[in-house]
mmCIF file of C-alpha atoms in Angstrom:
data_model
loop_
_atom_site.group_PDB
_atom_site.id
_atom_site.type_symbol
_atom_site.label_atom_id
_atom_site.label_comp_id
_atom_site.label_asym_id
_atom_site.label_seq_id
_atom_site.Cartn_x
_atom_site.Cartn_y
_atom_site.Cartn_z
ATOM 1 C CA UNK A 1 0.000 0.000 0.000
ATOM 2 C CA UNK A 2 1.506 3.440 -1.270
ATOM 3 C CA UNK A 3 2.067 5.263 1.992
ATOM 4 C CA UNK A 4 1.676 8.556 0.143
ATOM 5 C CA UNK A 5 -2.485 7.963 -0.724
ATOM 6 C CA UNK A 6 -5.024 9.814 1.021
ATOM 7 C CA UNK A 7 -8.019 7.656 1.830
ATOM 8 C CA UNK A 8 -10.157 10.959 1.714
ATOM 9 C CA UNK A 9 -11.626 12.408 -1.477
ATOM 10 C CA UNK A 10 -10.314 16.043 -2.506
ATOM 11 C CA UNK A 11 -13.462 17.455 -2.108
ATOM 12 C CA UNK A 12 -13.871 15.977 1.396
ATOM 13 C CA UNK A 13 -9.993 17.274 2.049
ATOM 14 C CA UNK A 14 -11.433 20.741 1.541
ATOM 15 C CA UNK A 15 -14.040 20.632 3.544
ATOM 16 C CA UNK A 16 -12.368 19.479 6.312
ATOM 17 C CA UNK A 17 -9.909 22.665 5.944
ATOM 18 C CA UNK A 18 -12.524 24.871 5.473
ATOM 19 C CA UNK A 19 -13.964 24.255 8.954
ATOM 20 C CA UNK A 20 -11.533 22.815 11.063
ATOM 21 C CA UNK A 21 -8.524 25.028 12.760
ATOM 22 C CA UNK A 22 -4.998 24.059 11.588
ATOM 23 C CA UNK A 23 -3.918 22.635 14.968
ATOM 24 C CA UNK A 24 -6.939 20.031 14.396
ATOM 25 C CA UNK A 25 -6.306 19.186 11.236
ATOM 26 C CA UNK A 26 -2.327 18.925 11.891
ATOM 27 C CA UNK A 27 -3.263 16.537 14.867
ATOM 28 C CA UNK A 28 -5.908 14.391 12.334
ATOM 29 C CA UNK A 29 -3.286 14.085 9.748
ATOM 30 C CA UNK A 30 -0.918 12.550 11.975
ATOM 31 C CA UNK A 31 -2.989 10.104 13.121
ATOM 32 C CA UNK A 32 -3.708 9.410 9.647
ATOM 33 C CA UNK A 33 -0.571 9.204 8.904
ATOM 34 C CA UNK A 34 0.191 6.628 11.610
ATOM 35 C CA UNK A 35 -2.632 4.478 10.721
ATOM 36 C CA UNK A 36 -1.928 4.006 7.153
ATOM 37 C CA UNK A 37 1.913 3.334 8.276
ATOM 38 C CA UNK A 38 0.235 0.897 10.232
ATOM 39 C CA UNK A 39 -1.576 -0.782 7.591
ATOM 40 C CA UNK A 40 1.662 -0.527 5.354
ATOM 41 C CA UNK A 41 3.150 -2.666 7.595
ATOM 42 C CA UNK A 42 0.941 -5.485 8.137
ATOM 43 C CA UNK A 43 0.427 -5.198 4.152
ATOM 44 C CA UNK A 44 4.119 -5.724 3.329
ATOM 45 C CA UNK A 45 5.250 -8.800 0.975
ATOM 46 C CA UNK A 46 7.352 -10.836 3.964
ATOM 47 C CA UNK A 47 9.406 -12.137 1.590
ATOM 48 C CA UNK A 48 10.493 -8.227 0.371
ATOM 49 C CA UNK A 49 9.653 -7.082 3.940
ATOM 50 C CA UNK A 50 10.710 -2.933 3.669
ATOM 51 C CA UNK A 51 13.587 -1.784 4.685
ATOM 52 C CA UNK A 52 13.608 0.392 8.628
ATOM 53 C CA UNK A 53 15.375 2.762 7.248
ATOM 54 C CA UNK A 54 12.589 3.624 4.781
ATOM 55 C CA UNK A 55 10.529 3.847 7.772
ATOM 56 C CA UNK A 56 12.510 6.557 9.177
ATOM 57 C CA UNK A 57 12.896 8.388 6.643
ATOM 58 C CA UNK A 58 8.900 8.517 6.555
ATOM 59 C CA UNK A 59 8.614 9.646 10.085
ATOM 60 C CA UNK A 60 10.891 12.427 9.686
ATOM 61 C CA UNK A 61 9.509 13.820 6.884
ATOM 62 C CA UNK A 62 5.964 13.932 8.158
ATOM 63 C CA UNK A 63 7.645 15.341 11.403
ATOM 64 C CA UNK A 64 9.753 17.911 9.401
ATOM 65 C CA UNK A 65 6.247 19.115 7.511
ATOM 66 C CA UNK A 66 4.235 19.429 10.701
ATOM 67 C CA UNK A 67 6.925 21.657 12.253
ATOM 68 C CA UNK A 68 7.036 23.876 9.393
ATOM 69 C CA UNK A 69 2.833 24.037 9.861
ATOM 70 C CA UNK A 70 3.390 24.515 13.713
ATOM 71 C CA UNK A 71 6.069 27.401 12.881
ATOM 72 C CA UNK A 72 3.475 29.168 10.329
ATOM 73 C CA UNK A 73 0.914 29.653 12.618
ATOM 74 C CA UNK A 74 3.275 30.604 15.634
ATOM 75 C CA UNK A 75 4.442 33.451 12.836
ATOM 76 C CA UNK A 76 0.695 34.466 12.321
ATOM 77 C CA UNK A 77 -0.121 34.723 15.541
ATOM 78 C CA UNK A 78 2.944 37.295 16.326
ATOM 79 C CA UNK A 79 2.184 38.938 12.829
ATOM 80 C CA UNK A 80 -1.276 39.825 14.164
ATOM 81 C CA UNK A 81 -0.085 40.571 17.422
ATOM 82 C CA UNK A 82 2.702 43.071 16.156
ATOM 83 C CA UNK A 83 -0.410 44.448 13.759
ATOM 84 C CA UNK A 84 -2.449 45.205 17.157
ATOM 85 C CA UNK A 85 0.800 46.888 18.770
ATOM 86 C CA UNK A 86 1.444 48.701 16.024
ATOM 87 C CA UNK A 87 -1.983 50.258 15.787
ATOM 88 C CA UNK A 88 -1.787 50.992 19.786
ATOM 89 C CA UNK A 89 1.015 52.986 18.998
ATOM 90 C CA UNK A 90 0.325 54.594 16.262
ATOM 91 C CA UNK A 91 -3.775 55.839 17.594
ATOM 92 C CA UNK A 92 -1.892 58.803 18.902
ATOM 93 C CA UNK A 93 -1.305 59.945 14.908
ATOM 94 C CA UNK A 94 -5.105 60.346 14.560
ATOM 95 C CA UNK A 95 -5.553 64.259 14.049
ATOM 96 C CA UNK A 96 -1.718 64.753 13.170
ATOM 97 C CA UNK A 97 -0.603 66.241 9.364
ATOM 98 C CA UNK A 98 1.266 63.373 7.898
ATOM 99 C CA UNK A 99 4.292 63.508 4.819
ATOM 100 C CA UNK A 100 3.704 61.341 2.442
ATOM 101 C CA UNK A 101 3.852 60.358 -1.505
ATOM 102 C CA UNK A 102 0.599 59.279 -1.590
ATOM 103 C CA UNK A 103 -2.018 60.935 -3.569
ATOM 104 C CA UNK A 104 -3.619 64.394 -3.124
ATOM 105 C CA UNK A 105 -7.426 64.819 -2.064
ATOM 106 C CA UNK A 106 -8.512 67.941 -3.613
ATOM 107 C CA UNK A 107 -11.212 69.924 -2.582
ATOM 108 C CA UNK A 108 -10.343 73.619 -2.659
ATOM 109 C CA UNK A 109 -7.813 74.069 0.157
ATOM 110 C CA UNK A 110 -4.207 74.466 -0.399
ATOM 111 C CA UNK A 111 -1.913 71.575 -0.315
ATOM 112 C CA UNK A 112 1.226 72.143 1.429
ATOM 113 C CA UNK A 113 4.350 70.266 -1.185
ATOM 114 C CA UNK A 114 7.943 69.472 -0.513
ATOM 115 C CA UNK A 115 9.773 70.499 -3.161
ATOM 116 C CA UNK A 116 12.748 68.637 -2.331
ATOM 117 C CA UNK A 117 14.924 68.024 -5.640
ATOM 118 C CA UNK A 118 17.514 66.465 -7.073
ATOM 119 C CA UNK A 119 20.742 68.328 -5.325
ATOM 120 C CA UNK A 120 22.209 69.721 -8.670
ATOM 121 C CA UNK A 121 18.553 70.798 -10.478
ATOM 122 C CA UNK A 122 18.030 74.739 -11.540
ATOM 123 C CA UNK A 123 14.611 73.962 -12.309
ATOM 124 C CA UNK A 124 11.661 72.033 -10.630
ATOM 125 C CA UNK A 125 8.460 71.400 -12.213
ATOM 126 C CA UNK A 126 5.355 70.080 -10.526
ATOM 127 C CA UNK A 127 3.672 67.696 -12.819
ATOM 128 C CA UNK A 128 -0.298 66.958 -11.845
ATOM 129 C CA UNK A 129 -2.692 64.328 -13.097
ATOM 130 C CA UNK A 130 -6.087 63.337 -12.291
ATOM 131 C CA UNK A 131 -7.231 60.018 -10.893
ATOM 132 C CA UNK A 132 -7.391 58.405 -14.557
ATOM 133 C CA UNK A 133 -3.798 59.345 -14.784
ATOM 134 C CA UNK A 134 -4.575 62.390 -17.355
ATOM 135 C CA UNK A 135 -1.867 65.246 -17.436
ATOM 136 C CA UNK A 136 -4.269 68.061 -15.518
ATOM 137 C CA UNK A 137 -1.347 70.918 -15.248
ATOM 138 C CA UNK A 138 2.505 71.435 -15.209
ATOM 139 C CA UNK A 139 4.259 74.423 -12.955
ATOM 140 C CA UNK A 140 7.646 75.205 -12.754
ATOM 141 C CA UNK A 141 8.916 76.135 -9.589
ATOM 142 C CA UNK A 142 11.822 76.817 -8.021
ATOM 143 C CA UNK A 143 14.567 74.841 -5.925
ATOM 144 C CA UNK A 144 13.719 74.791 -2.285
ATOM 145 C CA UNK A 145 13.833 72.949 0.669
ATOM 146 C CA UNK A 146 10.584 74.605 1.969
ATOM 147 C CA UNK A 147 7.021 74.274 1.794
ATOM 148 C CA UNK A 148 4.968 75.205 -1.471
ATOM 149 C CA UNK A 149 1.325 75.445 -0.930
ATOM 150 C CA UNK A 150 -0.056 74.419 -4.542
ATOM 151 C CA UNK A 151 -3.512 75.904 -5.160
ATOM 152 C CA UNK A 152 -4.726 73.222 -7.359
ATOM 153 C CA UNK A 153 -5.368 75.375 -9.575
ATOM 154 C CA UNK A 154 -4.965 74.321 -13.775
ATOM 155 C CA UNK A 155 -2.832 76.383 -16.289
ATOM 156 C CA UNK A 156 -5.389 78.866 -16.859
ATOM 157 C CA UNK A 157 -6.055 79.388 -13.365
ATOM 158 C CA UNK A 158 -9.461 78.069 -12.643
ATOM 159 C CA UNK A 159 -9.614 75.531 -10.057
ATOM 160 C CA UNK A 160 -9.086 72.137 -10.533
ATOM 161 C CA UNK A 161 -12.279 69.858 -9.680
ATOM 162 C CA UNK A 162 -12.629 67.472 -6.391
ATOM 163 C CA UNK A 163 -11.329 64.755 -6.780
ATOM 164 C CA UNK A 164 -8.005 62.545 -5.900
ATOM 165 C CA UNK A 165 -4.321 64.135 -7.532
ATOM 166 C CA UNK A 166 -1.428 62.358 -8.172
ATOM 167 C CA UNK A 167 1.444 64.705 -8.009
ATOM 168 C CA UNK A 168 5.150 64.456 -8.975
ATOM 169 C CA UNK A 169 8.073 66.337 -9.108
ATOM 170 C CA UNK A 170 10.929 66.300 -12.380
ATOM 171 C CA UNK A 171 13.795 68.364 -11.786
ATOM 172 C CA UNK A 172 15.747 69.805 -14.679
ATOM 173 C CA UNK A 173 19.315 70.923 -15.116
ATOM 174 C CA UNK A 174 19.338 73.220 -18.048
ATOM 175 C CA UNK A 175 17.146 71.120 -20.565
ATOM 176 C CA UNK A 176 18.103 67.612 -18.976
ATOM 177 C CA UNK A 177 15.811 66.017 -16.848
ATOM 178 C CA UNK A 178 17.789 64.752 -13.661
ATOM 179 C CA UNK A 179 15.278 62.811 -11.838
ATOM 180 C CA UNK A 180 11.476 62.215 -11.598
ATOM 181 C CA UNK A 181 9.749 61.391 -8.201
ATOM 182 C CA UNK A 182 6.583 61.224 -6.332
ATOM 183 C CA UNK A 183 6.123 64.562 -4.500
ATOM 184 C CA UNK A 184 5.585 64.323 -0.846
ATOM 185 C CA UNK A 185 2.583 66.578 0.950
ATOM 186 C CA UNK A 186 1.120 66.928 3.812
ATOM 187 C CA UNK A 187 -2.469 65.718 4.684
ATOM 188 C CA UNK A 188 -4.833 65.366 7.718
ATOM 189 C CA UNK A 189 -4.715 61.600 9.725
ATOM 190 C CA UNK A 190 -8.471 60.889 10.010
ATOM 191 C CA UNK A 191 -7.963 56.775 10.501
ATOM 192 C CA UNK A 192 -5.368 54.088 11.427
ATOM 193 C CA UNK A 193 -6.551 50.637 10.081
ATOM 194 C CA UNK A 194 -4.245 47.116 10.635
ATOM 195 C CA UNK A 195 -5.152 44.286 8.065
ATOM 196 C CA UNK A 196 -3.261 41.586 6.179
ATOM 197 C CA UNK A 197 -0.558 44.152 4.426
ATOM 198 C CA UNK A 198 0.088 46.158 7.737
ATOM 199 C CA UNK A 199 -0.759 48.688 9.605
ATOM 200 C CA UNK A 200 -2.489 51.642 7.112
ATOM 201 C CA UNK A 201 -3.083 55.688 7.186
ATOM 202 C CA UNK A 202 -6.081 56.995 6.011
ATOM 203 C CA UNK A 203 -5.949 60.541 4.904
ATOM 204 C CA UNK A 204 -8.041 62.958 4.334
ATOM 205 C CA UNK A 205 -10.348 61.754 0.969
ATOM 206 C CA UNK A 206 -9.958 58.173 2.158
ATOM 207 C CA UNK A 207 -6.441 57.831 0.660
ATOM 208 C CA UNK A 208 -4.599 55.038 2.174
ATOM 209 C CA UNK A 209 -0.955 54.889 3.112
ATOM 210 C CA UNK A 210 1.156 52.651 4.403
ATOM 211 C CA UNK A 211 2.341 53.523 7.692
ATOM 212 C CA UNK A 212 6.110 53.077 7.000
ATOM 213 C CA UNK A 213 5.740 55.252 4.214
ATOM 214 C CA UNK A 214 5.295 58.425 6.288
ATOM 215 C CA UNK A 215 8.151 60.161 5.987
ATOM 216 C CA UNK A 216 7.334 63.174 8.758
ATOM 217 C CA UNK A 217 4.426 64.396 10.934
ATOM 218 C CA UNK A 218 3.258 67.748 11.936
ATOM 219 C CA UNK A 219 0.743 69.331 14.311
ATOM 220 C CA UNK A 220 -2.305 70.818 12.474
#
């Protein structure tokens, strides 16, 4: 008898992990496991009887694989434990002005830019698009490590509809482009939700952000 055969159907297999916990089905397939050793045994040709070492070799593997299921769920559990710290100590963000690359929410107020650039540029230009990833407006502005509080307004100066902005920053040399980036802004913390990917910011608009992608906070 092949040692390796499963006496239960695949469609019974799936039901059975589909509403049993791991640990109860790690604990089930070992006992089916030793059963159908069992029966390998007292099914064995005696004159070819198999070898103990075989045996072995069967034991440990089984062993090896329910160690490595043991080990996954020990690594769950901490990942969703570390996901519940991490929101603890991050509730405190809730109301704070957060840096980030993410996407603008625009609805008529100002939105405070870095215009950090490349360290050789003469020439930065802010380069806006709209949520379908449309070129909206272009403005050049210049080098600066300080805050530029874009109006979201388009080239001819009428604003820009509500709506979620991606916004991005090329700085020039001359003619030569040197670099393109996402440009960094600041926006309201309104949420701080854990799930499957980490611990997320929500901004202002419902923009989500991953939480290791905030590169500074401020006070409103």
């Amino acid at each position: 008898m092949d040692i390796l055969q499963s006496q239960q159907s695949p469609a019974a297999g799936w039901a059975a992990s589909a509403t049993q916990p791991k640990s109860a089905l790690a604990s089930a397939d070992f006992e089916t496991f030793l059963k159908m050793l069992t029966v390998q045994m007292q099914n064995q040709d005696p004159m070819n009887p198999i070898d103990s070492a075989d045996y072995a070799v069967q034991l440990a593997t089984f062993s090896g694989v329910e160690q490595a299921v043991r080990t996954n769920q020990l690594l769950e559990s901490l990942q969703t434990q570390f996901g519940v710290m991490g929101m603890a100590q991050l509730a405190g963000w809730v109301g704070q002005q957060a840096r980030s690359g993410a996407p603008v929410y625009l609805d008529g107020e100002a939105i405070a830019i870095s215009t950090n650039s490349h360290p050789v540029a003469d020439r930065v230009v802010l380069v806006v698009k709209d949520a379908q990833g449309r070129l909206v407006a272009r403005e050049d502005l210049a080098p600066s490590n300080d805050l530029y509080l874009w109006p979201g307004r388009d080239p001819a100066g009428a604003p820009l509809p509500v709506g979620n902005y991606s916004l991005a920053l090329e700085s020039y040399r001359g003619a030569d482009l040197l670099a393109s980036a996402r440009a960094e802004h600041y926006a309201p913390i309104q949420e701080v939700r854990g799930g499957p990917e980490g611990v997320k910011i929500v901004l202002r608009g419902g923009i989500e952000v991953a939480a290791t992608e905030v590169t500074a906070l401020r006070a409103p």
